Amino acid sequence: MPPTQDHRLCHLGPNKGVPPWIEASGSLRESPDHAFSAILVHGKSYQKHEQHWYDEGNFGFLVGTTAFRLHRSILSRRSSSIADMFRTHQHSFAISETSSPEDTIAGVPFVELPDQPEDFAHVLDFIYPDSLPAARTAHLGVMDLMGVVKFAGKYLIKDLEGWAISTLGAEHLLPSTKSSPKALLENKSLYADPDFCVEVVRFSRECRLPQFLPLAFYALATAEWDQTAGGAFYLDQLSAQDRASVHEGRLALSKSVLENVPSLSEKLLRRENCTQGDCKEMQWVNPSVRWKGLMLHPLEELDLRRNSKFAKFCVDCKSNAVTQFQTIHDDLLGRLTEFFKLESKIVDSERSTTATDR
């Protein structure tokens, strides 16, 4: 079913069927001040979208201050929600008489959507011409993809929603062969930005995508707030439940790191059965710095350690050390959901939502 309160239907013609929330000051006409780039709807100016305004379109959308003129048939094929919207209000779609021979827009039905115009435009890039061409997606950043996921999910464009979620994870939010956890966490446009982390938490909660929560919570829990201007402000944007999870997770993470201290000592020992005469024990340079890094940013520190040169070790001892750090790193990474108690909170949230729907 289409959202019951997420859109408002209006006829753009002589004050006929105009809802009270739209200023009924006159019929829709093209604005002379904007040449042919803008239209007036009952006294309010809307900018025609430069790409998705089709003169032969038989239905329009007003999103923010942007106007889109589209085709019912194309949208109906891709979105069952919008198709239901059309069917539900079919009796209200009669075309009003135009106010003048030159006015080719008056009478075309329009719907107001409470969404972001850029999100709608990105979705339309895929719907017209009904494909998902990779060549037209390179310009989409992480925030663009989040907007596509939200819009496509809301209006039941399932194939596009699935593609956007997959791309978001593979190219931006989740570790991959291209981006290690350390690279993602230190990227200033991603998890190194606390404002971005908060946005990821909100997005993941809204769209019920728990796979994107762990790294965001880890980044917030390990941020050095005393070195971040207005640090407390970011945590205050979270729900009380999520703020508690950040602090509880930090404690659980530190406890797990301390449990591994015997294998993370300042000295790097050879294997007990190593017989290579030129293989020697090593010690970290600036051990206090390494220890601080381990306690404050364990995933990043373990990544740094496993990529060390181990110059005094033989091949087998180096491989053993790398495997050891990799194992601890992967264990911590895999347990972030446990540390921050995300699974139980996701279940509780879904139960609450289901109860509310009933």
mmCIF file of C-alpha atoms in Angstrom:
data_model
loop_
_atom_site.group_PDB
_atom_site.id
_atom_site.type_symbol
_atom_site.label_atom_id
_atom_site.label_comp_id
_atom_site.label_asym_id
_atom_site.label_seq_id
_atom_site.Cartn_x
_atom_site.Cartn_y
_atom_site.Cartn_z
ATOM 1 C CA MET A 1 0.000 0.000 0.000
ATOM 2 C CA PRO A 2 1.232 3.541 -0.660
ATOM 3 C CA PRO A 3 2.211 5.713 2.295
ATOM 4 C CA THR A 4 -1.027 7.160 3.688
ATOM 5 C CA GLN A 5 0.426 10.472 4.858
ATOM 6 C CA ASP A 6 3.579 10.735 2.809
ATOM 7 C CA HIS A 7 2.111 12.401 -0.239
ATOM 8 C CA ARG A 8 -0.531 14.996 -0.983
ATOM 9 C CA LEU A 9 -2.510 15.057 -4.188
ATOM 10 C CA CYS A 10 -3.359 18.294 -5.917
ATOM 11 C CA HIS A 11 -4.674 19.310 -9.331
ATOM 12 C CA LEU A 12 -2.752 22.065 -10.965
ATOM 13 C CA GLY A 13 -5.507 23.958 -12.653
ATOM 14 C CA PRO A 14 -8.015 26.720 -11.920
ATOM 15 C CA ASN A 15 -8.652 26.543 -8.131
ATOM 16 C CA LYS A 16 -10.452 23.221 -8.507
ATOM 17 C CA GLY A 17 -9.923 20.569 -5.872
ATOM 18 C CA VAL A 18 -7.107 22.524 -4.215
ATOM 19 C CA PRO A 19 -6.397 21.268 -0.670
ATOM 20 C CA PRO A 20 -6.343 23.933 2.063
ATOM 21 C CA TRP A 21 -2.613 23.525 2.644
ATOM 22 C CA ILE A 22 -1.805 24.978 -0.794
ATOM 23 C CA GLU A 23 -2.271 28.644 -1.432
ATOM 24 C CA ALA A 24 -4.976 28.756 -4.086
ATOM 25 C CA SER A 25 -3.971 31.991 -5.744
ATOM 26 C CA GLY A 26 -4.266 30.933 -9.349
ATOM 27 C CA SER A 27 -3.702 28.229 -11.923
ATOM 28 C CA LEU A 28 -0.335 26.682 -12.673
ATOM 29 C CA ARG A 29 1.620 28.561 -15.280
ATOM 30 C CA GLU A 30 5.176 28.874 -16.455
ATOM 31 C CA SER A 31 6.997 31.679 -14.717
ATOM 32 C CA PRO A 32 8.142 34.463 -17.037
ATOM 33 C CA ASP A 33 10.893 35.344 -14.564
ATOM 34 C CA HIS A 34 12.498 31.969 -15.030
ATOM 35 C CA ALA A 35 11.850 31.620 -18.755
ATOM 36 C CA PHE A 36 10.936 27.963 -19.091
ATOM 37 C CA SER A 37 12.951 26.628 -16.153
ATOM 38 C CA ALA A 38 10.328 27.212 -13.442
ATOM 39 C CA ILE A 39 6.606 26.847 -12.885
ATOM 40 C CA LEU A 40 4.206 28.525 -10.493
ATOM 41 C CA VAL A 41 1.783 26.410 -8.503
ATOM 42 C CA HIS A 42 -0.784 28.584 -6.762
ATOM 43 C CA GLY A 43 1.734 31.326 -6.224
ATOM 44 C CA LYS A 44 4.679 29.124 -5.266
ATOM 45 C CA SER A 45 7.625 28.709 -7.608
ATOM 46 C CA TYR A 46 9.081 25.285 -8.393
ATOM 47 C CA GLN A 47 12.201 24.673 -10.436
ATOM 48 C CA LYS A 48 11.783 22.182 -13.246
ATOM 49 C CA HIS A 49 14.263 19.370 -12.914
ATOM 50 C CA GLU A 50 16.762 19.789 -15.715
ATOM 51 C CA GLN A 51 16.685 16.131 -16.738
ATOM 52 C CA HIS A 52 13.459 14.621 -15.433
ATOM 53 C CA TRP A 53 10.928 17.070 -16.783
ATOM 54 C CA TYR A 54 9.301 15.455 -19.814
ATOM 55 C CA ASP A 55 6.942 17.703 -21.747
ATOM 56 C CA GLU A 56 4.816 14.733 -22.781
ATOM 57 C CA GLY A 57 4.601 13.441 -19.183
ATOM 58 C CA ASN A 58 1.110 12.882 -17.804
ATOM 59 C CA PHE A 59 1.832 13.068 -14.086
ATOM 60 C CA GLY A 60 3.974 15.271 -11.905
ATOM 61 C CA PHE A 61 5.649 15.368 -8.510
ATOM 62 C CA LEU A 62 6.585 18.327 -6.357
ATOM 63 C CA VAL A 63 9.538 17.423 -4.163
ATOM 64 C CA GLY A 64 10.958 20.209 -2.064
ATOM 65 C CA THR A 65 11.170 23.133 -4.477
ATOM 66 C CA THR A 66 11.713 20.917 -7.539
ATOM 67 C CA ALA A 67 9.076 19.838 -10.046
ATOM 68 C CA PHE A 68 9.213 16.568 -11.979
ATOM 69 C CA ARG A 69 6.936 15.740 -14.921
ATOM 70 C CA LEU A 70 6.921 12.017 -15.596
ATOM 71 C CA HIS A 71 5.001 9.090 -17.054
ATOM 72 C CA ARG A 72 2.575 7.044 -14.999
ATOM 73 C CA SER A 73 3.196 3.870 -16.963
ATOM 74 C CA ILE A 74 6.961 3.910 -16.425
ATOM 75 C CA LEU A 75 6.705 4.586 -12.696
ATOM 76 C CA SER A 76 3.932 2.027 -12.212
ATOM 77 C CA ARG A 77 6.055 -0.725 -13.730
ATOM 78 C CA ARG A 78 8.892 -0.115 -11.273
ATOM 79 C CA SER A 79 7.118 0.855 -8.049
ATOM 80 C CA SER A 80 4.111 -1.036 -6.723
ATOM 81 C CA SER A 81 3.675 1.655 -4.077
ATOM 82 C CA ILE A 82 3.438 4.470 -6.628
ATOM 83 C CA ALA A 83 1.202 2.281 -8.810
ATOM 84 C CA ASP A 84 -1.153 1.875 -5.828
ATOM 85 C CA MET A 85 -0.983 5.626 -5.332
ATOM 86 C CA PHE A 86 -2.171 6.153 -8.880
ATOM 87 C CA ARG A 87 -4.976 3.598 -8.556
ATOM 88 C CA THR A 88 -6.165 4.826 -5.169
ATOM 89 C CA HIS A 89 -6.596 8.387 -6.400
ATOM 90 C CA GLN A 90 -7.610 7.601 -9.963
ATOM 91 C CA HIS A 91 -10.970 9.326 -9.522
ATOM 92 C CA SER A 92 -9.176 12.568 -8.711
ATOM 93 C CA PHE A 93 -6.986 12.635 -11.803
ATOM 94 C CA ALA A 94 -9.416 14.238 -14.247
ATOM 95 C CA ILE A 95 -7.574 16.836 -16.330
ATOM 96 C CA SER A 96 -8.848 20.347 -15.744
ATOM 97 C CA GLU A 97 -9.324 22.757 -18.594
ATOM 98 C CA THR A 98 -6.267 24.813 -19.397
ATOM 99 C CA SER A 99 -6.408 28.474 -18.548
ATOM 100 C CA SER A 100 -5.110 29.471 -21.972
ATOM 101 C CA PRO A 101 -4.024 27.818 -25.235
ATOM 102 C CA GLU A 102 -0.382 28.461 -24.312
ATOM 103 C CA ASP A 103 -0.694 26.791 -20.901
ATOM 104 C CA THR A 104 0.156 23.146 -21.625
ATOM 105 C CA ILE A 105 0.796 22.265 -17.956
ATOM 106 C CA ALA A 106 -2.445 23.289 -16.315
ATOM 107 C CA GLY A 107 -4.573 20.299 -15.435
ATOM 108 C CA VAL A 108 -1.737 17.797 -15.134
ATOM 109 C CA PRO A 109 -2.114 16.148 -11.707
ATOM 110 C CA PHE A 110 0.766 16.556 -9.306
ATOM 111 C CA VAL A 111 1.615 14.921 -5.973
ATOM 112 C CA GLU A 112 3.744 16.453 -3.242
ATOM 113 C CA LEU A 113 6.289 14.032 -1.774
ATOM 114 C CA PRO A 114 8.034 14.765 1.564
ATOM 115 C CA ASP A 115 11.334 13.411 0.296
ATOM 116 C CA GLN A 116 14.604 14.916 -0.909
ATOM 117 C CA PRO A 117 14.575 15.986 -4.590
ATOM 118 C CA GLU A 118 18.117 14.722 -5.152
ATOM 119 C CA ASP A 119 17.130 11.252 -3.885
ATOM 120 C CA PHE A 120 14.128 11.164 -6.231
ATOM 121 C CA ALA A 121 16.311 12.323 -9.137
ATOM 122 C CA HIS A 122 18.899 9.598 -8.496
ATOM 123 C CA VAL A 123 16.147 6.972 -8.432
ATOM 124 C CA LEU A 124 14.735 8.313 -11.696
ATOM 125 C CA ASP A 125 18.198 8.007 -13.260
ATOM 126 C CA PHE A 126 17.713 4.256 -12.907
ATOM 127 C CA ILE A 127 14.028 4.099 -13.806
ATOM 128 C CA TYR A 128 14.615 5.993 -17.057
ATOM 129 C CA PRO A 129 15.369 4.019 -19.233
ATOM 130 C CA ASP A 130 14.460 1.120 -16.931
ATOM 131 C CA SER A 131 17.929 -0.226 -16.277
ATOM 132 C CA LEU A 132 20.836 -0.169 -13.811
ATOM 133 C CA PRO A 133 23.805 0.825 -15.980
ATOM 134 C CA ALA A 134 27.078 0.828 -14.040
ATOM 135 C CA ALA A 135 28.388 3.712 -16.124
ATOM 136 C CA ARG A 136 25.769 6.002 -14.601
ATOM 137 C CA THR A 137 26.502 5.196 -10.966
ATOM 138 C CA ALA A 138 30.113 6.275 -10.537
ATOM 139 C CA HIS A 139 29.084 9.782 -9.488
ATOM 140 C CA LEU A 140 27.007 8.515 -6.560
ATOM 141 C CA GLY A 141 28.695 9.013 -3.198
ATOM 142 C CA VAL A 142 27.931 7.298 0.068
ATOM 143 C CA MET A 143 25.260 9.831 1.086
ATOM 144 C CA ASP A 144 23.658 9.602 -2.367
ATOM 145 C CA LEU A 145 23.418 5.826 -2.032
ATOM 146 C CA MET A 146 21.877 6.135 1.421
ATOM 147 C CA GLY A 147 19.236 8.406 -0.084
ATOM 148 C CA VAL A 148 18.568 5.902 -2.879
ATOM 149 C CA VAL A 149 18.169 3.075 -0.332
ATOM 150 C CA LYS A 150 15.684 5.103 1.720
ATOM 151 C CA PHE A 151 13.621 6.234 -1.265
ATOM 152 C CA ALA A 152 13.643 2.870 -3.049
ATOM 153 C CA GLY A 153 12.748 1.071 0.167
ATOM 154 C CA LYS A 154 9.933 3.455 0.993
ATOM 155 C CA TYR A 155 8.348 3.158 -2.455
ATOM 156 C CA LEU A 156 9.044 -0.580 -2.877
ATOM 157 C CA ILE A 157 11.503 -0.439 -5.771
ATOM 158 C CA LYS A 158 13.079 -3.657 -4.606
ATOM 159 C CA ASP A 159 15.720 -4.315 -7.265
ATOM 160 C CA LEU A 160 17.151 -0.817 -6.936
ATOM 161 C CA GLU A 161 17.053 -0.969 -3.145
ATOM 162 C CA GLY A 162 18.972 -4.251 -3.174
ATOM 163 C CA TRP A 163 21.576 -2.921 -5.610
ATOM 164 C CA ALA A 164 22.106 0.261 -3.566
ATOM 165 C CA ILE A 165 22.485 -1.663 -0.285
ATOM 166 C CA SER A 166 25.014 -4.022 -1.862
ATOM 167 C CA THR A 167 26.997 -1.163 -3.425
ATOM 168 C CA LEU A 168 26.914 0.838 -0.204
ATOM 169 C CA GLY A 169 28.449 -2.037 1.704
ATOM 170 C CA ALA A 170 30.980 -3.148 -0.880
ATOM 171 C CA GLU A 171 32.289 0.305 -1.815
ATOM 172 C CA HIS A 172 31.828 2.440 1.289
ATOM 173 C CA LEU A 173 30.700 1.064 4.645
ATOM 174 C CA LEU A 174 32.028 -2.479 5.060
ATOM 175 C CA PRO A 175 35.561 -3.909 4.989
ATOM 176 C CA SER A 176 36.520 -5.531 1.691
ATOM 177 C CA THR A 177 39.548 -6.548 -0.323
ATOM 178 C CA LYS A 178 39.735 -2.907 -1.429
ATOM 179 C CA SER A 179 39.330 -1.288 1.996
ATOM 180 C CA SER A 180 40.532 -2.695 5.312
ATOM 181 C CA PRO A 181 38.769 -1.740 8.565
ATOM 182 C CA LYS A 182 41.747 0.519 9.337
ATOM 183 C CA ALA A 183 41.398 2.333 5.997
ATOM 184 C CA LEU A 184 37.679 2.885 6.558
ATOM 185 C CA LEU A 185 38.134 4.020 10.160
ATOM 186 C CA GLU A 186 40.860 6.502 9.250
ATOM 187 C CA ASN A 187 39.048 7.908 6.211
ATOM 188 C CA LYS A 188 38.118 11.481 7.129
ATOM 189 C CA SER A 189 35.059 11.407 4.882
ATOM 190 C CA LEU A 190 33.818 8.173 6.475
ATOM 191 C CA TYR A 191 34.213 6.793 9.991
ATOM 192 C CA ALA A 192 36.869 9.290 11.084
ATOM 193 C CA ASP A 193 34.071 11.862 10.957
ATOM 194 C CA PRO A 194 31.829 11.454 14.039
ATOM 195 C CA ASP A 195 28.981 13.250 12.293
ATOM 196 C CA PHE A 196 29.110 10.621 9.549
ATOM 197 C CA CYS A 197 29.050 7.835 12.147
ATOM 198 C CA VAL A 198 25.909 9.276 13.698
ATOM 199 C CA GLU A 199 24.313 9.488 10.260
ATOM 200 C CA VAL A 200 25.155 5.824 9.589
ATOM 201 C CA VAL A 201 23.536 4.806 12.880
ATOM 202 C CA ARG A 202 20.380 6.767 12.055
ATOM 203 C CA PHE A 203 20.260 5.405 8.526
ATOM 204 C CA SER A 204 20.815 1.814 9.656
ATOM 205 C CA ARG A 205 18.108 2.074 12.287
ATOM 206 C CA GLU A 206 15.606 3.686 9.904
ATOM 207 C CA CYS A 207 16.204 1.175 7.116
ATOM 208 C CA ARG A 208 16.752 -1.831 9.396
ATOM 209 C CA LEU A 209 20.209 -2.567 8.065
ATOM 210 C CA PRO A 210 22.105 -3.809 11.151
ATOM 211 C CA GLN A 211 25.152 -4.870 9.109
ATOM 212 C CA PHE A 212 26.220 -1.226 8.930
ATOM 213 C CA LEU A 213 26.076 -0.577 12.691
ATOM 214 C CA PRO A 214 29.200 -2.265 14.154
ATOM 215 C CA LEU A 215 31.925 -0.089 12.608
ATOM 216 C CA ALA A 216 29.945 3.089 13.285
ATOM 217 C CA PHE A 217 29.594 2.170 16.966
ATOM 218 C CA TYR A 218 33.248 1.171 17.165
ATOM 219 C CA ALA A 219 34.338 4.497 15.654
ATOM 220 C CA LEU A 220 32.188 6.462 18.100
ATOM 221 C CA ALA A 221 33.377 4.378 21.072
ATOM 222 C CA THR A 222 37.071 4.757 20.230
ATOM 223 C CA ALA A 223 36.990 8.439 19.244
ATOM 224 C CA GLU A 224 39.273 10.640 21.314
ATOM 225 C CA TRP A 225 36.578 13.119 22.284
ATOM 226 C CA ASP A 226 38.944 15.334 24.253
ATOM 227 C CA GLN A 227 40.645 16.119 20.949
ATOM 228 C CA THR A 228 37.406 16.628 19.017
ATOM 229 C CA ALA A 229 35.743 20.043 19.136
ATOM 230 C CA GLY A 230 32.221 19.666 20.481
ATOM 231 C CA GLY A 231 32.690 15.924 20.846
ATOM 232 C CA ALA A 232 29.822 15.418 23.283
ATOM 233 C CA PHE A 233 27.461 17.014 20.753
ATOM 234 C CA TYR A 234 27.781 14.028 18.432
ATOM 235 C CA LEU A 235 26.906 11.473 21.095
ATOM 236 C CA ASP A 236 23.964 13.613 22.173
ATOM 237 C CA GLN A 237 22.468 13.114 18.721
ATOM 238 C CA LEU A 238 22.090 9.396 19.428
ATOM 239 C CA SER A 239 19.193 7.867 21.319
ATOM 240 C CA ALA A 240 19.750 7.204 25.021
ATOM 241 C CA GLN A 241 19.848 3.495 24.215
ATOM 242 C CA ASP A 242 22.531 3.909 21.569
ATOM 243 C CA ARG A 243 24.604 6.209 23.805
ATOM 244 C CA ALA A 244 24.569 3.506 26.465
ATOM 245 C CA SER A 245 25.631 0.953 23.849
ATOM 246 C CA VAL A 246 28.636 3.095 22.878
ATOM 247 C CA HIS A 247 29.906 3.195 26.474
ATOM 248 C CA GLU A 248 29.097 -0.431 27.277
ATOM 249 C CA GLY A 249 30.769 -1.560 24.074
ATOM 250 C CA ARG A 250 33.897 0.435 24.836
ATOM 251 C CA LEU A 251 34.257 -1.384 28.175
ATOM 252 C CA ALA A 252 33.618 -4.801 26.626
ATOM 253 C CA LEU A 253 36.141 -4.090 23.866
ATOM 254 C CA SER A 254 38.827 -3.040 26.362
ATOM 255 C CA LYS A 255 38.209 -6.144 28.456
ATOM 256 C CA SER A 256 38.687 -8.393 25.425
ATOM 257 C CA VAL A 257 41.913 -6.615 24.493
ATOM 258 C CA LEU A 258 43.262 -7.067 28.025
ATOM 259 C CA GLU A 259 42.459 -10.774 27.862
ATOM 260 C CA ASN A 260 44.847 -10.989 24.909
ATOM 261 C CA VAL A 261 47.661 -9.050 26.606
ATOM 262 C CA PRO A 262 49.935 -12.108 27.042
ATOM 263 C CA SER A 263 50.103 -12.490 23.260
ATOM 264 C CA LEU A 264 50.380 -8.745 22.668
ATOM 265 C CA SER A 265 53.370 -7.967 24.848
ATOM 266 C CA GLU A 266 56.007 -5.385 24.039
ATOM 267 C CA LYS A 267 58.417 -8.137 23.017
ATOM 268 C CA LEU A 268 57.975 -10.151 19.837
ATOM 269 C CA LEU A 269 59.060 -13.685 20.602
ATOM 270 C CA ARG A 270 60.276 -16.313 18.172
ATOM 271 C CA ARG A 271 58.448 -19.594 17.839
ATOM 272 C CA GLU A 272 59.515 -22.048 20.511
ATOM 273 C CA ASN A 273 60.667 -24.570 17.915
ATOM 274 C CA CYS A 274 62.481 -22.076 15.678
ATOM 275 C CA THR A 275 65.935 -23.353 14.695
ATOM 276 C CA GLN A 276 67.036 -20.429 12.526
ATOM 277 C CA GLY A 277 70.192 -18.967 14.022
ATOM 278 C CA ASP A 278 69.686 -15.508 12.529
ATOM 279 C CA CYS A 279 66.079 -15.251 13.833
ATOM 280 C CA LYS A 280 66.029 -12.981 16.885
ATOM 281 C CA GLU A 281 63.504 -11.622 19.350
ATOM 282 C CA MET A 282 62.334 -8.073 18.682
ATOM 283 C CA GLN A 283 60.766 -5.246 20.635
ATOM 284 C CA TRP A 284 58.443 -2.558 19.386
ATOM 285 C CA VAL A 285 59.906 0.887 18.887
ATOM 286 C CA ASN A 286 58.148 3.295 21.274
ATOM 287 C CA PRO A 287 56.328 0.519 23.158
ATOM 288 C CA SER A 288 54.281 3.016 25.192
ATOM 289 C CA VAL A 289 52.856 4.448 21.951
ATOM 290 C CA ARG A 290 52.039 0.950 20.718
ATOM 291 C CA TRP A 291 50.334 0.134 24.016
ATOM 292 C CA LYS A 292 48.283 3.321 23.918
ATOM 293 C CA GLY A 293 47.253 2.567 20.346
ATOM 294 C CA LEU A 294 46.220 -0.935 21.337
ATOM 295 C CA MET A 295 43.988 0.280 24.160
ATOM 296 C CA LEU A 296 42.463 3.247 22.333
ATOM 297 C CA HIS A 297 42.210 1.916 18.774
ATOM 298 C CA PRO A 298 42.708 -1.864 18.877
ATOM 299 C CA LEU A 299 41.594 -2.692 15.328
ATOM 300 C CA GLU A 300 43.812 -0.045 13.781
ATOM 301 C CA GLU A 301 46.772 -0.974 15.989
ATOM 302 C CA LEU A 302 46.459 -4.688 15.225
ATOM 303 C CA ASP A 303 46.292 -3.886 11.509
ATOM 304 C CA LEU A 304 49.466 -1.835 11.854
ATOM 305 C CA ARG A 305 51.211 -4.660 13.731
ATOM 306 C CA ARG A 306 50.297 -7.390 11.283
ATOM 307 C CA ASN A 307 51.709 -5.261 8.445
ATOM 308 C CA SER A 308 55.042 -4.672 10.196
ATOM 309 C CA LYS A 309 58.244 -5.844 8.496
ATOM 310 C CA PHE A 310 59.481 -8.102 11.335
ATOM 311 C CA ALA A 311 62.988 -7.589 9.931
ATOM 312 C CA LYS A 312 64.779 -9.812 12.484
ATOM 313 C CA PHE A 313 62.384 -12.741 12.162
ATOM 314 C CA CYS A 314 62.767 -15.704 9.873
ATOM 315 C CA VAL A 315 60.025 -16.362 7.323
ATOM 316 C CA ASP A 316 58.169 -18.846 9.514
ATOM 317 C CA CYS A 317 58.281 -16.698 12.651
ATOM 318 C CA LYS A 318 57.094 -13.687 10.680
ATOM 319 C CA SER A 319 54.200 -15.704 9.280
ATOM 320 C CA ASN A 320 53.354 -16.885 12.804
ATOM 321 C CA ALA A 321 53.325 -13.312 14.161
ATOM 322 C CA VAL A 322 51.181 -12.040 11.293
ATOM 323 C CA THR A 323 48.701 -14.886 11.799
ATOM 324 C CA GLN A 324 48.549 -14.179 15.520
ATOM 325 C CA PHE A 325 47.703 -10.503 15.055
ATOM 326 C CA GLN A 326 45.282 -11.311 12.245
ATOM 327 C CA THR A 327 43.437 -13.816 14.435
ATOM 328 C CA ILE A 328 43.006 -11.377 17.313
ATOM 329 C CA HIS A 329 41.998 -8.600 14.906
ATOM 330 C CA ASP A 330 39.372 -10.744 13.187
ATOM 331 C CA ASP A 331 38.028 -11.970 16.530
ATOM 332 C CA LEU A 332 37.518 -8.410 17.767
ATOM 333 C CA LEU A 333 35.975 -7.331 14.468
ATOM 334 C CA GLY A 334 33.601 -10.282 14.464
ATOM 335 C CA ARG A 335 32.498 -9.603 18.031
ATOM 336 C CA LEU A 336 31.636 -5.905 17.662
ATOM 337 C CA THR A 337 27.935 -6.740 17.468
ATOM 338 C CA GLU A 338 28.319 -8.643 20.730
ATOM 339 C CA PHE A 339 30.358 -5.924 22.444
ATOM 340 C CA PHE A 340 27.858 -3.191 21.597
ATOM 341 C CA LYS A 341 24.858 -5.478 22.244
ATOM 342 C CA LEU A 342 23.420 -4.587 18.863
ATOM 343 C CA GLU A 343 21.558 -7.825 18.189
ATOM 344 C CA SER A 344 19.277 -7.575 21.235
ATOM 345 C CA LYS A 345 18.541 -3.918 20.587
ATOM 346 C CA ILE A 346 17.705 -4.604 16.943
ATOM 347 C CA VAL A 347 15.282 -7.343 17.989
ATOM 348 C CA ASP A 348 13.717 -5.082 20.635
ATOM 349 C CA SER A 349 13.346 -2.286 18.083
ATOM 350 C CA GLU A 350 11.651 -4.580 15.572
ATOM 351 C CA ARG A 351 9.294 -5.911 18.235
ATOM 352 C CA SER A 352 8.403 -2.363 19.248
ATOM 353 C CA THR A 353 7.762 -1.400 15.620
ATOM 354 C CA THR A 354 5.571 -4.480 15.081
ATOM 355 C CA ALA A 355 3.559 -3.711 18.209
ATOM 356 C CA THR A 356 3.059 -0.119 17.075
ATOM 357 C CA ASP A 357 1.902 -1.250 13.629
ATOM 358 C CA ARG A 358 -0.710 -3.434 15.233
#
